[in-house]
PDB file of C-alpha atoms in Angstrom:
ATOM      1  CA  MET A   1      -8.860 -35.532 -19.199  1.00  0.00           C
ATOM      2  CA  GLU A   2      -7.566 -33.607 -16.189  1.00  0.00           C
ATOM      3  CA  THR A   3      -5.924 -30.283 -17.057  1.00  0.00           C
ATOM      4  CA  ARG A   4      -2.730 -29.067 -15.409  1.00  0.00           C
ATOM      5  CA  SER A   5      -4.763 -26.433 -13.576  1.00  0.00           C
ATOM      6  CA  SER A   6      -7.159 -29.044 -12.189  1.00  0.00           C
ATOM      7  CA  GLU A   7      -4.234 -31.256 -11.232  1.00  0.00           C
ATOM      8  CA  ARG A   8      -2.653 -28.431  -9.235  1.00  0.00           C
ATOM      9  CA  VAL A   9      -5.923 -27.650  -7.457  1.00  0.00           C
ATOM     10  CA  ASN A  10      -6.384 -31.321  -6.585  1.00  0.00           C
ATOM     11  CA  LYS A  11      -2.861 -31.458  -5.142  1.00  0.00           C
ATOM     12  CA  LEU A  12      -3.690 -28.481  -2.935  1.00  0.00           C
ATOM     13  CA  ALA A  13      -6.904 -30.177  -1.790  1.00  0.00           C
ATOM     14  CA  GLN A  14      -4.927 -33.289  -0.866  1.00  0.00           C
ATOM     15  CA  ALA A  15      -2.341 -31.218   1.006  1.00  0.00           C
ATOM     16  CA  LEU A  16      -5.113 -29.522   3.016  1.00  0.00           C
ATOM     17  CA  LYS A  17      -6.118 -32.910   4.398  1.00  0.00           C
ATOM     18  CA  ARG A  18      -2.906 -32.746   6.437  1.00  0.00           C
ATOM     19  CA  THR A  19      -3.149 -29.098   7.574  1.00  0.00           C
ATOM     20  CA  ASP A  20      -5.781 -26.373   7.980  1.00  0.00           C
ATOM     21  CA  LYS A  21      -4.141 -23.820   5.688  1.00  0.00           C
ATOM     22  CA  ILE A  22      -1.263 -23.299   3.257  1.00  0.00           C
ATOM     23  CA  HIS A  23       0.345 -19.918   2.623  1.00  0.00           C
ATOM     24  CA  LEU A  24       0.214 -18.874  -1.027  1.00  0.00           C
ATOM     25  CA  LYS A  25       4.013 -18.665  -1.170  1.00  0.00           C
ATOM     26  CA  GLU A  26       4.359 -22.196   0.237  1.00  0.00           C
ATOM     27  CA  ALA A  27       1.777 -23.498  -2.240  1.00  0.00           C
ATOM     28  CA  ALA A  28       3.729 -21.987  -5.124  1.00  0.00           C
ATOM     29  CA  GLN A  29       6.905 -23.704  -3.919  1.00  0.00           C
ATOM     30  CA  LEU A  30       5.056 -26.994  -3.441  1.00  0.00           C
ATOM     31  CA  LEU A  31       3.711 -26.992  -7.001  1.00  0.00           C
ATOM     32  CA  GLY A  32       6.694 -25.337  -8.667  1.00  0.00           C
ATOM     33  CA  VAL A  33       4.654 -22.499 -10.198  1.00  0.00           C
ATOM     34  CA  SER A  34       4.192 -18.792  -9.539  1.00  0.00           C
ATOM     35  CA  GLU A  35       1.773 -17.361  -6.985  1.00  0.00           C
ATOM     36  CA  MET A  36      -0.100 -15.689  -9.871  1.00  0.00           C
ATOM     37  CA  THR A  37      -0.618 -19.087 -11.520  1.00  0.00           C
ATOM     38  CA  ILE A  38      -2.228 -20.441  -8.363  1.00  0.00           C
ATOM     39  CA  ARG A  39      -4.441 -17.361  -8.064  1.00  0.00           C
ATOM     40  CA  ARG A  40      -5.543 -17.928 -11.673  1.00  0.00           C
ATOM     41  CA  ASP A  41      -6.199 -21.629 -11.066  1.00  0.00           C
ATOM     42  CA  LEU A  42      -8.476 -20.881  -8.107  1.00  0.00           C
ATOM     43  CA  ASN A  43     -10.308 -18.028  -9.836  1.00  0.00           C
ATOM     44  CA  GLU A  44     -10.958 -19.819 -13.122  1.00  0.00           C
ATOM     45  CA  GLN A  45     -12.803 -22.869 -11.799  1.00  0.00           C
ATOM     46  CA  PRO A  46     -15.009 -23.830  -8.858  1.00  0.00           C
ATOM     47  CA  SER A  47     -13.152 -26.100  -6.456  1.00  0.00           C
ATOM     48  CA  SER A  48     -13.065 -27.347  -2.883  1.00  0.00           C
ATOM     49  CA  VAL A  49     -10.272 -24.905  -1.953  1.00  0.00           C
ATOM     50  CA  VAL A  50     -10.216 -21.101  -1.913  1.00  0.00           C
ATOM     51  CA  LEU A  51      -7.725 -18.295  -1.333  1.00  0.00           C
ATOM     52  CA  LEU A  52      -8.499 -16.352   1.837  1.00  0.00           C
ATOM     53  CA  GLY A  53      -6.248 -13.539   3.069  1.00  0.00           C
ATOM     54  CA  GLY A  54      -3.082 -14.932   1.479  1.00  0.00           C
ATOM     55  CA  TYR A  55      -3.783 -18.500   2.627  1.00  0.00           C
ATOM     56  CA  ILE A  56      -5.300 -21.439   0.765  1.00  0.00           C
ATOM     57  CA  VAL A  57      -8.001 -23.138   2.826  1.00  0.00           C
ATOM     58  CA  CYS A  58     -10.854 -25.582   2.303  1.00  0.00           C
ATOM     59  CA  ASP A  59     -13.948 -23.835   0.998  1.00  0.00           C
ATOM     60  CA  PRO A  60     -16.286 -23.417   4.014  1.00  0.00           C
ATOM     61  CA  LYS A  61     -19.275 -23.699   1.663  1.00  0.00           C
ATOM     62  CA  SER A  62     -18.648 -27.443   1.515  1.00  0.00           C
ATOM     63  CA  THR A  63     -19.984 -27.717   5.065  1.00  0.00           C
ATOM     64  CA  GLN A  64     -22.306 -24.719   5.485  1.00  0.00           C
ATOM     65  CA  SER A  65     -24.766 -22.658   3.432  1.00  0.00           C
ATOM     66  CA  HIS A  66     -25.017 -18.855   3.712  1.00  0.00           C
ATOM     67  CA  TYR A  67     -23.343 -15.711   2.398  1.00  0.00           C
ATOM     68  CA  PHE A  68     -19.600 -16.364   2.213  1.00  0.00           C
ATOM     69  CA  VAL A  69     -16.681 -13.977   2.072  1.00  0.00           C
ATOM     70  CA  SER A  70     -15.062 -16.445  -0.346  1.00  0.00           C
ATOM     71  CA  ASP A  71     -17.850 -15.711  -2.839  1.00  0.00           C
ATOM     72  CA  GLN A  72     -16.822 -12.062  -2.993  1.00  0.00           C
ATOM     73  CA  GLN A  73     -13.027 -12.125  -2.955  1.00  0.00           C
ATOM     74  CA  ALA A  74     -12.667 -12.712  -6.712  1.00  0.00           C
ATOM     75  CA  GLN A  75     -15.154  -9.936  -7.514  1.00  0.00           C
ATOM     76  CA  ASN A  76     -13.999  -6.462  -8.662  1.00  0.00           C
ATOM     77  CA  VAL A  77     -10.357  -7.235  -7.909  1.00  0.00           C
ATOM     78  CA  ASP A  78      -8.963  -4.308  -9.945  1.00  0.00           C
ATOM     79  CA  LYS A  79     -11.340  -1.892  -8.212  1.00  0.00           C
ATOM     80  CA  LYS A  80     -10.343  -3.177  -4.785  1.00  0.00           C
ATOM     81  CA  ARG A  81      -6.651  -2.951  -5.630  1.00  0.00           C
ATOM     82  CA  ARG A  82      -6.954   0.706  -6.692  1.00  0.00           C
ATOM     83  CA  LEU A  83      -9.063   1.504  -3.651  1.00  0.00           C
ATOM     84  CA  GLY A  84      -6.567  -0.229  -1.366  1.00  0.00           C
ATOM     85  CA  GLN A  85      -3.685   1.837  -2.669  1.00  0.00           C
ATOM     86  CA  LEU A  86      -5.601   5.047  -1.954  1.00  0.00           C
ATOM     87  CA  ALA A  87      -6.725   3.999   1.523  1.00  0.00           C
ATOM     88  CA  ALA A  88      -3.276   2.796   2.579  1.00  0.00           C
ATOM     89  CA  GLN A  89      -1.910   6.318   2.060  1.00  0.00           C
ATOM     90  CA  LEU A  90      -4.088   7.531   4.953  1.00  0.00           C
ATOM     91  CA  ILE A  91      -2.173   5.444   7.504  1.00  0.00           C
ATOM     92  CA  GLU A  92       0.703   7.252   9.202  1.00  0.00           C
ATOM     93  CA  PRO A  93       3.546   6.035  11.449  1.00  0.00           C
ATOM     94  CA  GLY A  94       2.331   5.370  14.977  1.00  0.00           C
ATOM     95  CA  ASP A  95      -1.363   5.215  14.036  1.00  0.00           C
ATOM     96  CA  THR A  96      -3.782   2.875  15.785  1.00  0.00           C
ATOM     97  CA  VAL A  97      -6.223   1.670  13.135  1.00  0.00           C
ATOM     98  CA  PHE A  98      -9.319  -0.535  13.201  1.00  0.00           C
ATOM     99  CA  PHE A  99      -9.698  -2.718  10.104  1.00  0.00           C
ATOM    100  CA  ASP A 100     -13.176  -4.069   9.421  1.00  0.00           C
ATOM    101  CA  CYS A 101     -14.094  -7.409   7.857  1.00  0.00           C
ATOM    102  CA  GLY A 102     -14.769  -8.016   4.155  1.00  0.00           C
ATOM    103  CA  THR A 103     -12.722  -8.818   1.073  1.00  0.00           C
ATOM    104  CA  THR A 104     -11.540  -5.267   0.430  1.00  0.00           C
ATOM    105  CA  MET A 105      -9.537  -4.844   3.640  1.00  0.00           C
ATOM    106  CA  PRO A 106      -6.716  -7.257   2.665  1.00  0.00           C
ATOM    107  CA  TRP A 107      -6.111  -5.079  -0.409  1.00  0.00           C
ATOM    108  CA  VAL A 108      -5.756  -2.013   1.830  1.00  0.00           C
ATOM    109  CA  ILE A 109      -3.357  -3.864   4.113  1.00  0.00           C
ATOM    110  CA  ASP A 110      -1.345  -5.275   1.205  1.00  0.00           C
ATOM    111  CA  ALA A 111      -0.710  -1.717  -0.036  1.00  0.00           C
ATOM    112  CA  ILE A 112       0.728  -0.541   3.305  1.00  0.00           C
ATOM    113  CA  ASP A 113       4.508  -0.080   3.326  1.00  0.00           C
ATOM    114  CA  SER A 114       5.991  -3.049   5.191  1.00  0.00           C
ATOM    115  CA  SER A 115       8.349  -0.740   7.090  1.00  0.00           C
ATOM    116  CA  LEU A 116       5.500   1.397   8.470  1.00  0.00           C
ATOM    117  CA  SER A 117       5.089   1.026  12.236  1.00  0.00           C
ATOM    118  CA  PHE A 118       1.446   1.057  13.359  1.00  0.00           C
ATOM    119  CA  THR A 119      -1.034  -0.785  15.570  1.00  0.00           C
ATOM    120  CA  ALA A 120      -3.942  -2.641  13.967  1.00  0.00           C
ATOM    121  CA  ILE A 121      -7.193  -3.860  15.518  1.00  0.00           C
ATOM    122  CA  CYS A 122      -9.230  -6.432  13.633  1.00  0.00           C
ATOM    123  CA  CYS A 123     -12.120  -8.858  14.044  1.00  0.00           C
ATOM    124  CA  ALA A 124     -11.889 -11.022  10.897  1.00  0.00           C
ATOM    125  CA  MET A 125      -9.691 -13.962   9.955  1.00  0.00           C
ATOM    126  CA  ASN A 126      -8.748 -12.764   6.455  1.00  0.00           C
ATOM    127  CA  THR A 127      -7.889  -9.305   7.797  1.00  0.00           C
ATOM    128  CA  PHE A 128      -5.770 -10.790  10.590  1.00  0.00           C
ATOM    129  CA  LEU A 129      -3.875 -13.062   8.187  1.00  0.00           C
ATOM    130  CA  ALA A 130      -3.048 -10.077   5.975  1.00  0.00           C
ATOM    131  CA  LEU A 131      -1.950  -7.901   8.919  1.00  0.00           C
ATOM    132  CA  LYS A 132       0.382 -10.502  10.390  1.00  0.00           C
ATOM    133  CA  GLU A 133       2.443 -10.358   7.188  1.00  0.00           C
ATOM    134  CA  LYS A 134       3.378  -6.729   8.010  1.00  0.00           C
ATOM    135  CA  PRO A 135       6.534  -7.030  10.153  1.00  0.00           C
ATOM    136  CA  ALA A 136       6.292  -3.539  11.707  1.00  0.00           C
ATOM    137  CA  CYS A 137       2.610  -3.901  12.630  1.00  0.00           C
ATOM    138  CA  LYS A 138       1.358  -4.738  16.121  1.00  0.00           C
ATOM    139  CA  VAL A 139      -1.866  -6.733  15.633  1.00  0.00           C
ATOM    140  CA  ILE A 140      -4.735  -6.920  18.132  1.00  0.00           C
ATOM    141  CA  LEU A 141      -7.427  -9.492  17.298  1.00  0.00           C
ATOM    142  CA  ASN A 142     -10.879  -9.184  18.815  1.00  0.00           C
ATOM    143  CA  GLY A 143     -11.668 -12.859  19.379  1.00  0.00           C
ATOM    144  CA  GLY A 144     -14.735 -14.904  20.208  1.00  0.00           C
ATOM    145  CA  GLU A 145     -16.969 -17.211  18.213  1.00  0.00           C
ATOM    146  CA  TYR A 146     -15.780 -17.749  14.639  1.00  0.00           C
ATOM    147  CA  HIS A 147     -18.287 -17.437  11.782  1.00  0.00           C
ATOM    148  CA  ALA A 148     -17.072 -19.184   8.623  1.00  0.00           C
ATOM    149  CA  ASP A 149     -19.484 -17.402   6.286  1.00  0.00           C
ATOM    150  CA  ASN A 150     -18.036 -13.898   6.681  1.00  0.00           C
ATOM    151  CA  ALA A 151     -14.822 -14.975   8.482  1.00  0.00           C
ATOM    152  CA  ILE A 152     -15.456 -12.807  11.564  1.00  0.00           C
ATOM    153  CA  PHE A 153     -15.145 -13.334  15.305  1.00  0.00           C
ATOM    154  CA  THR A 154     -17.946 -12.133  17.575  1.00  0.00           C
ATOM    155  CA  PRO A 155     -17.351 -11.670  21.327  1.00  0.00           C
ATOM    156  CA  LEU A 156     -18.700 -14.167  23.834  1.00  0.00           C
ATOM    157  CA  GLY A 157     -20.479 -12.165  26.508  1.00  0.00           C
ATOM    158  CA  GLN A 158     -20.804  -8.420  26.961  1.00  0.00           C
ATOM    159  CA  GLY A 159     -17.214  -7.172  26.645  1.00  0.00           C
ATOM    160  CA  SER A 160     -14.849  -6.846  23.698  1.00  0.00           C
ATOM    161  CA  VAL A 161     -11.277  -5.774  23.075  1.00  0.00           C
ATOM    162  CA  MET A 162     -12.578  -2.480  21.713  1.00  0.00           C
ATOM    163  CA  ASP A 163     -13.804  -1.535  25.201  1.00  0.00           C
ATOM    164  CA  SER A 164     -10.192  -0.689  26.076  1.00  0.00           C
ATOM    165  CA  LEU A 165      -9.188   0.996  22.817  1.00  0.00           C
ATOM    166  CA  CYS A 166      -9.743   4.285  21.005  1.00  0.00           C
ATOM    167  CA  PRO A 167      -8.323   3.958  17.481  1.00  0.00           C
ATOM    168  CA  GLY A 168      -7.370   7.121  15.677  1.00  0.00           C
ATOM    169  CA  LYS A 169      -8.823   5.766  12.448  1.00  0.00           C
ATOM    170  CA  ALA A 170     -11.399   3.103  11.628  1.00  0.00           C
ATOM    171  CA  PHE A 171     -11.712   1.615   8.157  1.00  0.00           C
ATOM    172  CA  LEU A 172     -15.307   0.405   7.765  1.00  0.00           C
ATOM    173  CA  SER A 173     -16.368  -1.718   4.791  1.00  0.00           C
ATOM    174  CA  ALA A 174     -19.785  -1.520   3.165  1.00  0.00           C
ATOM    175  CA  ALA A 175     -21.519  -3.623   0.520  1.00  0.00           C
ATOM    176  CA  GLY A 176     -23.926  -0.819  -0.330  1.00  0.00           C
ATOM    177  CA  ILE A 177     -23.736   2.988  -0.287  1.00  0.00           C
ATOM    178  CA  ASP A 178     -26.889   4.949  -1.002  1.00  0.00           C
ATOM    179  CA  ALA A 179     -27.556   8.688  -0.728  1.00  0.00           C
ATOM    180  CA  ALA A 180     -30.768   8.094   1.236  1.00  0.00           C
ATOM    181  CA  GLN A 181     -30.200   4.801   3.100  1.00  0.00           C
ATOM    182  CA  GLY A 182     -26.544   5.329   3.958  1.00  0.00           C
ATOM    183  CA  ALA A 183     -24.063   2.484   4.346  1.00  0.00           C
ATOM    184  CA  THR A 184     -25.281  -1.123   4.479  1.00  0.00           C
ATOM    185  CA  CYS A 185     -23.879  -4.658   4.522  1.00  0.00           C
ATOM    186  CA  TYR A 186     -25.110  -8.251   4.256  1.00  0.00           C
ATOM    187  CA  ASN A 187     -24.818  -9.615   7.773  1.00  0.00           C
ATOM    188  CA  LEU A 188     -26.392  -8.389  11.002  1.00  0.00           C
ATOM    189  CA  ASN A 189     -23.679 -10.029  13.109  1.00  0.00           C
ATOM    190  CA  GLU A 190     -21.141  -7.533  11.723  1.00  0.00           C
ATOM    191  CA  LEU A 191     -22.993  -4.495  13.057  1.00  0.00           C
ATOM    192  CA  PRO A 192     -22.029  -4.501  16.770  1.00  0.00           C
ATOM    193  CA  MET A 193     -18.287  -4.363  16.087  1.00  0.00           C
ATOM    194  CA  LYS A 194     -18.705  -1.854  13.251  1.00  0.00           C
ATOM    195  CA  HIS A 195     -20.795   0.400  15.487  1.00  0.00           C
ATOM    196  CA  GLN A 196     -18.381   0.185  18.405  1.00  0.00           C
ATOM    197  CA  ALA A 197     -15.423   1.012  16.159  1.00  0.00           C
ATOM    198  CA  MET A 198     -17.331   3.983  14.753  1.00  0.00           C
ATOM    199  CA  GLN A 199     -18.085   5.253  18.273  1.00  0.00           C
ATOM    200  CA  ARG A 200     -14.500   4.862  19.490  1.00  0.00           C
ATOM    201  CA  ALA A 201     -12.543   6.138  16.485  1.00  0.00           C
ATOM    202  CA  SER A 202     -11.543   9.746  15.925  1.00  0.00           C
ATOM    203  CA  HIS A 203     -11.886   9.380  12.146  1.00  0.00           C
ATOM    204  CA  THR A 204     -14.311   6.963  10.474  1.00  0.00           C
ATOM    205  CA  ILE A 205     -13.348   6.048   6.924  1.00  0.00           C
ATOM    206  CA  LEU A 206     -15.882   4.290   4.704  1.00  0.00           C
ATOM    207  CA  ILE A 207     -14.319   1.809   2.275  1.00  0.00           C
ATOM    208  CA  ALA A 208     -16.246   0.538  -0.768  1.00  0.00           C
ATOM    209  CA  ASP A 209     -15.490   0.012  -4.424  1.00  0.00           C
ATOM    210  CA  SER A 210     -17.650   1.736  -7.025  1.00  0.00           C
ATOM    211  CA  SER A 211     -19.789  -1.363  -7.679  1.00  0.00           C
ATOM    212  CA  LYS A 212     -21.397  -0.682  -4.269  1.00  0.00           C
ATOM    213  CA  PHE A 213     -22.752   2.752  -5.209  1.00  0.00           C
ATOM    214  CA  GLY A 214     -26.566   2.882  -5.206  1.00  0.00           C
ATOM    215  CA  LYS A 215     -26.970  -0.516  -3.553  1.00  0.00           C
ATOM    216  CA  VAL A 216     -28.922  -1.149  -0.340  1.00  0.00           C
ATOM    217  CA  LEU A 217     -28.314  -4.353   1.652  1.00  0.00           C
ATOM    218  CA  PRO A 218     -30.331  -5.756   4.599  1.00  0.00           C
ATOM    219  CA  ALA A 219     -28.040  -4.734   7.493  1.00  0.00           C
ATOM    220  CA  ARG A 220     -27.813  -0.973   7.994  1.00  0.00           C
ATOM    221  CA  ILE A 221     -24.441   0.287   9.214  1.00  0.00           C
ATOM    222  CA  GLY A 222     -25.538   3.880   9.538  1.00  0.00           C
ATOM    223  CA  GLU A 223     -26.179   7.288   8.004  1.00  0.00           C
ATOM    224  CA  LEU A 224     -23.521   8.707   5.706  1.00  0.00           C
ATOM    225  CA  SER A 225     -23.099  11.489   8.266  1.00  0.00           C
ATOM    226  CA  ALA A 226     -21.475   8.932  10.598  1.00  0.00           C
ATOM    227  CA  PHE A 227     -18.368   8.915   8.382  1.00  0.00           C
ATOM    228  CA  SER A 228     -15.677  11.531   7.860  1.00  0.00           C
ATOM    229  CA  THR A 229     -14.246  10.140   4.607  1.00  0.00           C
ATOM    230  CA  LEU A 230     -15.240   7.881   1.708  1.00  0.00           C
ATOM    231  CA  VAL A 231     -12.521   6.028  -0.208  1.00  0.00           C
ATOM    232  CA  SER A 232     -13.370   4.311  -3.495  1.00  0.00           C
ATOM    233  CA  ASP A 233     -11.751   3.451  -6.803  1.00  0.00           C
ATOM    234  CA  GLU A 234     -14.022   5.881  -8.680  1.00  0.00           C
ATOM    235  CA  ALA A 235     -15.764   9.117  -7.811  1.00  0.00           C
ATOM    236  CA  PRO A 236     -19.359   8.622  -6.638  1.00  0.00           C
ATOM    237  CA  PRO A 237     -22.262   9.376  -9.029  1.00  0.00           C
ATOM    238  CA  LYS A 238     -23.733  12.867  -8.998  1.00  0.00           C
ATOM    239  CA  LYS A 239     -26.561  12.349  -6.477  1.00  0.00           C
ATOM    240  CA  LEU A 240     -24.323  10.579  -3.979  1.00  0.00           C
ATOM    241  CA  ALA A 241     -21.504  13.087  -4.504  1.00  0.00           C
ATOM    242  CA  GLN A 242     -23.892  15.956  -3.782  1.00  0.00           C
ATOM    243  CA  ARG A 243     -25.065  14.285  -0.585  1.00  0.00           C
ATOM    244  CA  LEU A 244     -21.497  13.709   0.574  1.00  0.00           C
ATOM    245  CA  ALA A 245     -20.603  17.339  -0.135  1.00  0.00           C
ATOM    246  CA  GLN A 246     -23.702  18.512   1.728  1.00  0.00           C
ATOM    247  CA  LEU A 247     -22.603  16.512   4.786  1.00  0.00           C
ATOM    248  CA  GLY A 248     -18.998  17.695   4.556  1.00  0.00           C
ATOM    249  CA  ILE A 249     -17.671  14.195   3.916  1.00  0.00           C
ATOM    250  CA  LYS A 250     -14.345  14.039   2.095  1.00  0.00           C
ATOM    251  CA  SER A 251     -14.334  11.783  -0.965  1.00  0.00           C
ATOM    252  CA  ILE A 252     -11.074  10.182  -2.114  1.00  0.00           C
ATOM    253  CA  SER A 253     -11.087   8.320  -5.410  1.00  0.00           C
ATOM    254  CA  GLY A 254      -8.896   7.404  -8.326  1.00  0.00           C
ATOM    255  CA  GLN A 255     -11.071   9.064 -10.963  1.00  0.00           C
ATOM    256  CA  PRO A 256     -12.936  12.365 -11.374  1.00  0.00           C
ATOM    257  CA  GLU A 257     -16.634  12.704 -10.636  1.00  0.00           C
ATOM    258  CA  SER A 258     -19.079  11.537 -13.300  1.00  0.00           C
TER     259      SER A 258
END
């Protein structure tokens, strides 16, 4: 027997046959339930639709096979929310900020005061969709070929939007932070834009929740010394904290060191 949750998910899947995406608020109105109910429906059961950056879309895994950003967005949600609130406090009026890809960035953006005027540069679909909901934000999207697995755009040819920009701050996401190996991520195709943002920005801010501490992933972003600040939901473990202190890297977290 079909549950009410399954029925709602199926209605969303049918609605997506007529459009490419549905905003969470619109979906709630369509089904006559709260946005939280829809979030719960999509998190509690595997389905053909997923929530990506505030929009409900067809799960790209139904047509491709690789690492997907949709796999990670329901992971460590409380950690990402706490981290996002801390990181958002670093953005000041008039700032030009680069926002990296990944599932943590929308939490940072969501925590930014909607009245704050700033310029944002991004290269990922979920990040762009979150930024465009901020009415006082000027959004610059670095376009190109779209990659459904990690929801990023990569430039076609040699140039990119970042060639003409020098952001004051760059928020870089990592899937692994290790005292010896530095910051790492899953996908090699993310590295060129990460590296260019790191080169152009005055302040490089590493963003990762505490589940990433001690992990090493295949694609190496860079040495820890390449970053000026680490923001996480918890203080890093002793070995990593000592390395950060040795390098003069500021650590911002919601809890004291272990």
